[in-house]
Amino acid sequence: MKRMLGIYRSWLLMTAVLAGSLSLSAQEAHPRPASDFLDPRGGVTEEELVTRALASNPTLLAERQQITMAKGDVTQARLRENPSLTFGGTERSEWRR
């Protein structure tokens, strides 16, 4: 078992060294002009696209939900405690006449 673990660790180390030694070439980004995405005659404006993107961003939607939940927690914390009634007293085991 220890021998297999040693072989596995050696293999993992060798793989990490080989992967780290590979040279990776970055691709150059060629920005596309806005005319590829927008139709000035019948299309949408950049502001509308940004508004759509912000409205449908899942990360922002999750954060908005967290804000709504936090506001609910604040509202709950500001509420008064429900009233309660407690009866107290002692019990007497003797009956007196």
PDB file of N, CA and C in Angstrom, residues 8 10 13-14 16 19 23 31 34 39 42-43 46 56-57 59 64 68 75 78-85 87 97:
ATOM      1  N   TYR A   8       2.167   6.755  -6.768  1.00  0.00           N
ATOM      2  CA  TYR A   8       1.147   7.745  -7.110  1.00  0.00           C
ATOM      3  C   TYR A   8       1.669   9.162  -6.896  1.00  0.00           C
ATOM      4  N   SER A  10       4.827  10.114  -6.890  1.00  0.00           N
ATOM      5  CA  SER A  10       5.875  10.360  -7.885  1.00  0.00           C
ATOM      6  C   SER A  10       5.261  10.713  -9.234  1.00  0.00           C
ATOM      7  N   LEU A  13       3.782  14.230  -9.056  1.00  0.00           N
ATOM      8  CA  LEU A  13       4.836  15.239  -9.082  1.00  0.00           C
ATOM      9  C   LEU A  13       5.400  15.386 -10.490  1.00  0.00           C
ATOM     10  N   MET A  14       5.647  14.262 -11.160  1.00  0.00           N
ATOM     11  CA  MET A  14       6.181  14.307 -12.509  1.00  0.00           C
ATOM     12  C   MET A  14       5.194  14.984 -13.462  1.00  0.00           C
ATOM     13  N   ALA A  16       2.936  17.245 -12.651  1.00  0.00           N
ATOM     14  CA  ALA A  16       2.907  18.674 -12.328  1.00  0.00           C
ATOM     15  C   ALA A  16       4.126  19.388 -12.894  1.00  0.00           C
ATOM     16  N   ALA A  19       3.712  19.607 -16.737  1.00  0.00           N
ATOM     17  CA  ALA A  19       2.669  20.572 -17.094  1.00  0.00           C
ATOM     18  C   ALA A  19       3.157  21.995 -16.864  1.00  0.00           C
ATOM     19  N   SER A  23       5.305  25.606 -22.423  1.00  0.00           N
ATOM     20  CA  SER A  23       5.099  27.031 -22.686  1.00  0.00           C
ATOM     21  C   SER A  23       3.738  27.189 -23.354  1.00  0.00           C
ATOM     22  N   PRO A  31     -10.514  42.940 -30.762  1.00  0.00           N
ATOM     23  CA  PRO A  31     -11.836  43.467 -30.442  1.00  0.00           C
ATOM     24  C   PRO A  31     -12.657  43.674 -31.712  1.00  0.00           C
ATOM     25  N   ALA A  34     -18.332  47.661 -32.674  1.00  0.00           N
ATOM     26  CA  ALA A  34     -19.698  47.645 -32.157  1.00  0.00           C
ATOM     27  C   ALA A  34     -20.710  47.430 -33.267  1.00  0.00           C
ATOM     28  N   ASP A  39     -27.262  47.309 -34.607  1.00  0.00           N
ATOM     29  CA  ASP A  39     -27.815  47.774 -35.864  1.00  0.00           C
ATOM     30  C   ASP A  39     -28.307  49.201 -35.630  1.00  0.00           C
ATOM     31  N   GLY A  42     -32.284  49.701 -36.805  1.00  0.00           N
ATOM     32  CA  GLY A  42     -33.406  49.031 -36.153  1.00  0.00           C
ATOM     33  C   GLY A  42     -33.010  48.230 -34.930  1.00  0.00           C
ATOM     34  N   GLY A  43     -31.778  48.378 -34.479  1.00  0.00           N
ATOM     35  CA  GLY A  43     -31.286  47.578 -33.366  1.00  0.00           C
ATOM     36  C   GLY A  43     -31.467  48.249 -32.019  1.00  0.00           C
ATOM     37  N   GLU A  46     -26.480  50.750 -26.967  1.00  0.00           N
ATOM     38  CA  GLU A  46     -25.538  50.181 -26.009  1.00  0.00           C
ATOM     39  C   GLU A  46     -26.107  50.233 -24.595  1.00  0.00           C
ATOM     40  N   SER A  56     -29.952  40.544 -16.197  1.00  0.00           N
ATOM     41  CA  SER A  56     -29.950  39.085 -16.302  1.00  0.00           C
ATOM     42  C   SER A  56     -28.677  38.436 -15.785  1.00  0.00           C
ATOM     43  N   ASN A  57     -27.785  39.198 -15.168  1.00  0.00           N
ATOM     44  CA  ASN A  57     -26.547  38.648 -14.622  1.00  0.00           C
ATOM     45  C   ASN A  57     -26.863  37.798 -13.394  1.00  0.00           C
ATOM     46  N   THR A  59     -25.030  36.549 -11.052  1.00  0.00           N
ATOM     47  CA  THR A  59     -24.333  36.970  -9.831  1.00  0.00           C
ATOM     48  C   THR A  59     -25.035  38.160  -9.202  1.00  0.00           C
ATOM     49  N   ARG A  64     -28.826  40.647  -5.295  1.00  0.00           N
ATOM     50  CA  ARG A  64     -30.093  41.361  -5.031  1.00  0.00           C
ATOM     51  C   ARG A  64     -30.978  40.541  -4.093  1.00  0.00           C
ATOM     52  N   THR A  68     -32.422  41.608  -0.392  1.00  0.00           N
ATOM     53  CA  THR A  68     -33.828  41.497  -0.009  1.00  0.00           C
ATOM     54  C   THR A  68     -33.976  40.684   1.268  1.00  0.00           C
ATOM     55  N   THR A  75     -36.233  43.945   9.223  1.00  0.00           N
ATOM     56  CA  THR A  75     -37.644  44.139   9.575  1.00  0.00           C
ATOM     57  C   THR A  75     -38.041  43.200  10.705  1.00  0.00           C
ATOM     58  N   ARG A  78     -36.728  44.329  14.059  1.00  0.00           N
ATOM     59  CA  ARG A  78     -37.372  45.517  14.614  1.00  0.00           C
ATOM     60  C   ARG A  78     -38.731  45.215  15.239  1.00  0.00           C
ATOM     61  N   LEU A  79     -39.305  44.080  14.916  1.00  0.00           N
ATOM     62  CA  LEU A  79     -40.621  43.737  15.464  1.00  0.00           C
ATOM     63  C   LEU A  79     -40.521  43.414  16.946  1.00  0.00           C
ATOM     64  N   ARG A  80     -41.611  43.680  17.639  1.00  0.00           N
ATOM     65  CA  ARG A  80     -41.640  43.348  19.063  1.00  0.00           C
ATOM     66  C   ARG A  80     -41.897  41.862  19.242  1.00  0.00           C
ATOM     67  N   GLU A  81     -41.485  41.388  20.379  1.00  0.00           N
ATOM     68  CA  GLU A  81     -41.694  39.981  20.688  1.00  0.00           C
ATOM     69  C   GLU A  81     -43.174  39.730  20.921  1.00  0.00           C
ATOM     70  N   ASN A  82     -43.629  38.556  20.545  1.00  0.00           N
ATOM     71  CA  ASN A  82     -45.018  38.207  20.793  1.00  0.00           C
ATOM     72  C   ASN A  82     -45.289  38.194  22.287  1.00  0.00           C
ATOM     73  N   PRO A  83     -46.453  38.712  22.696  1.00  0.00           N
ATOM     74  CA  PRO A  83     -46.750  38.713  24.123  1.00  0.00           C
ATOM     75  C   PRO A  83     -46.958  37.289  24.643  1.00  0.00           C
ATOM     76  N   SER A  84     -46.556  37.083  25.864  1.00  0.00           N
ATOM     77  CA  SER A  84     -46.760  35.769  26.468  1.00  0.00           C
ATOM     78  C   SER A  84     -47.236  35.963  27.896  1.00  0.00           C
ATOM     79  N   LEU A  85     -47.908  34.984  28.401  1.00  0.00           N
ATOM     80  CA  LEU A  85     -48.449  35.037  29.745  1.00  0.00           C
ATOM     81  C   LEU A  85     -47.959  33.811  30.493  1.00  0.00           C
ATOM     82  N   PHE A  87     -48.057  31.768  34.159  1.00  0.00           N
ATOM     83  CA  PHE A  87     -48.672  31.588  35.469  1.00  0.00           C
ATOM     84  C   PHE A  87     -47.650  30.966  36.394  1.00  0.00           C
ATOM     85  N   ARG A  97     -59.052  22.687  56.181  1.00  0.00           N
ATOM     86  CA  ARG A  97     -60.474  23.056  56.277  1.00  0.00           C
ATOM     87  C   ARG A  97     -60.673  24.144  57.234  1.00  0.00           C
TER      88      ARG A  97
END
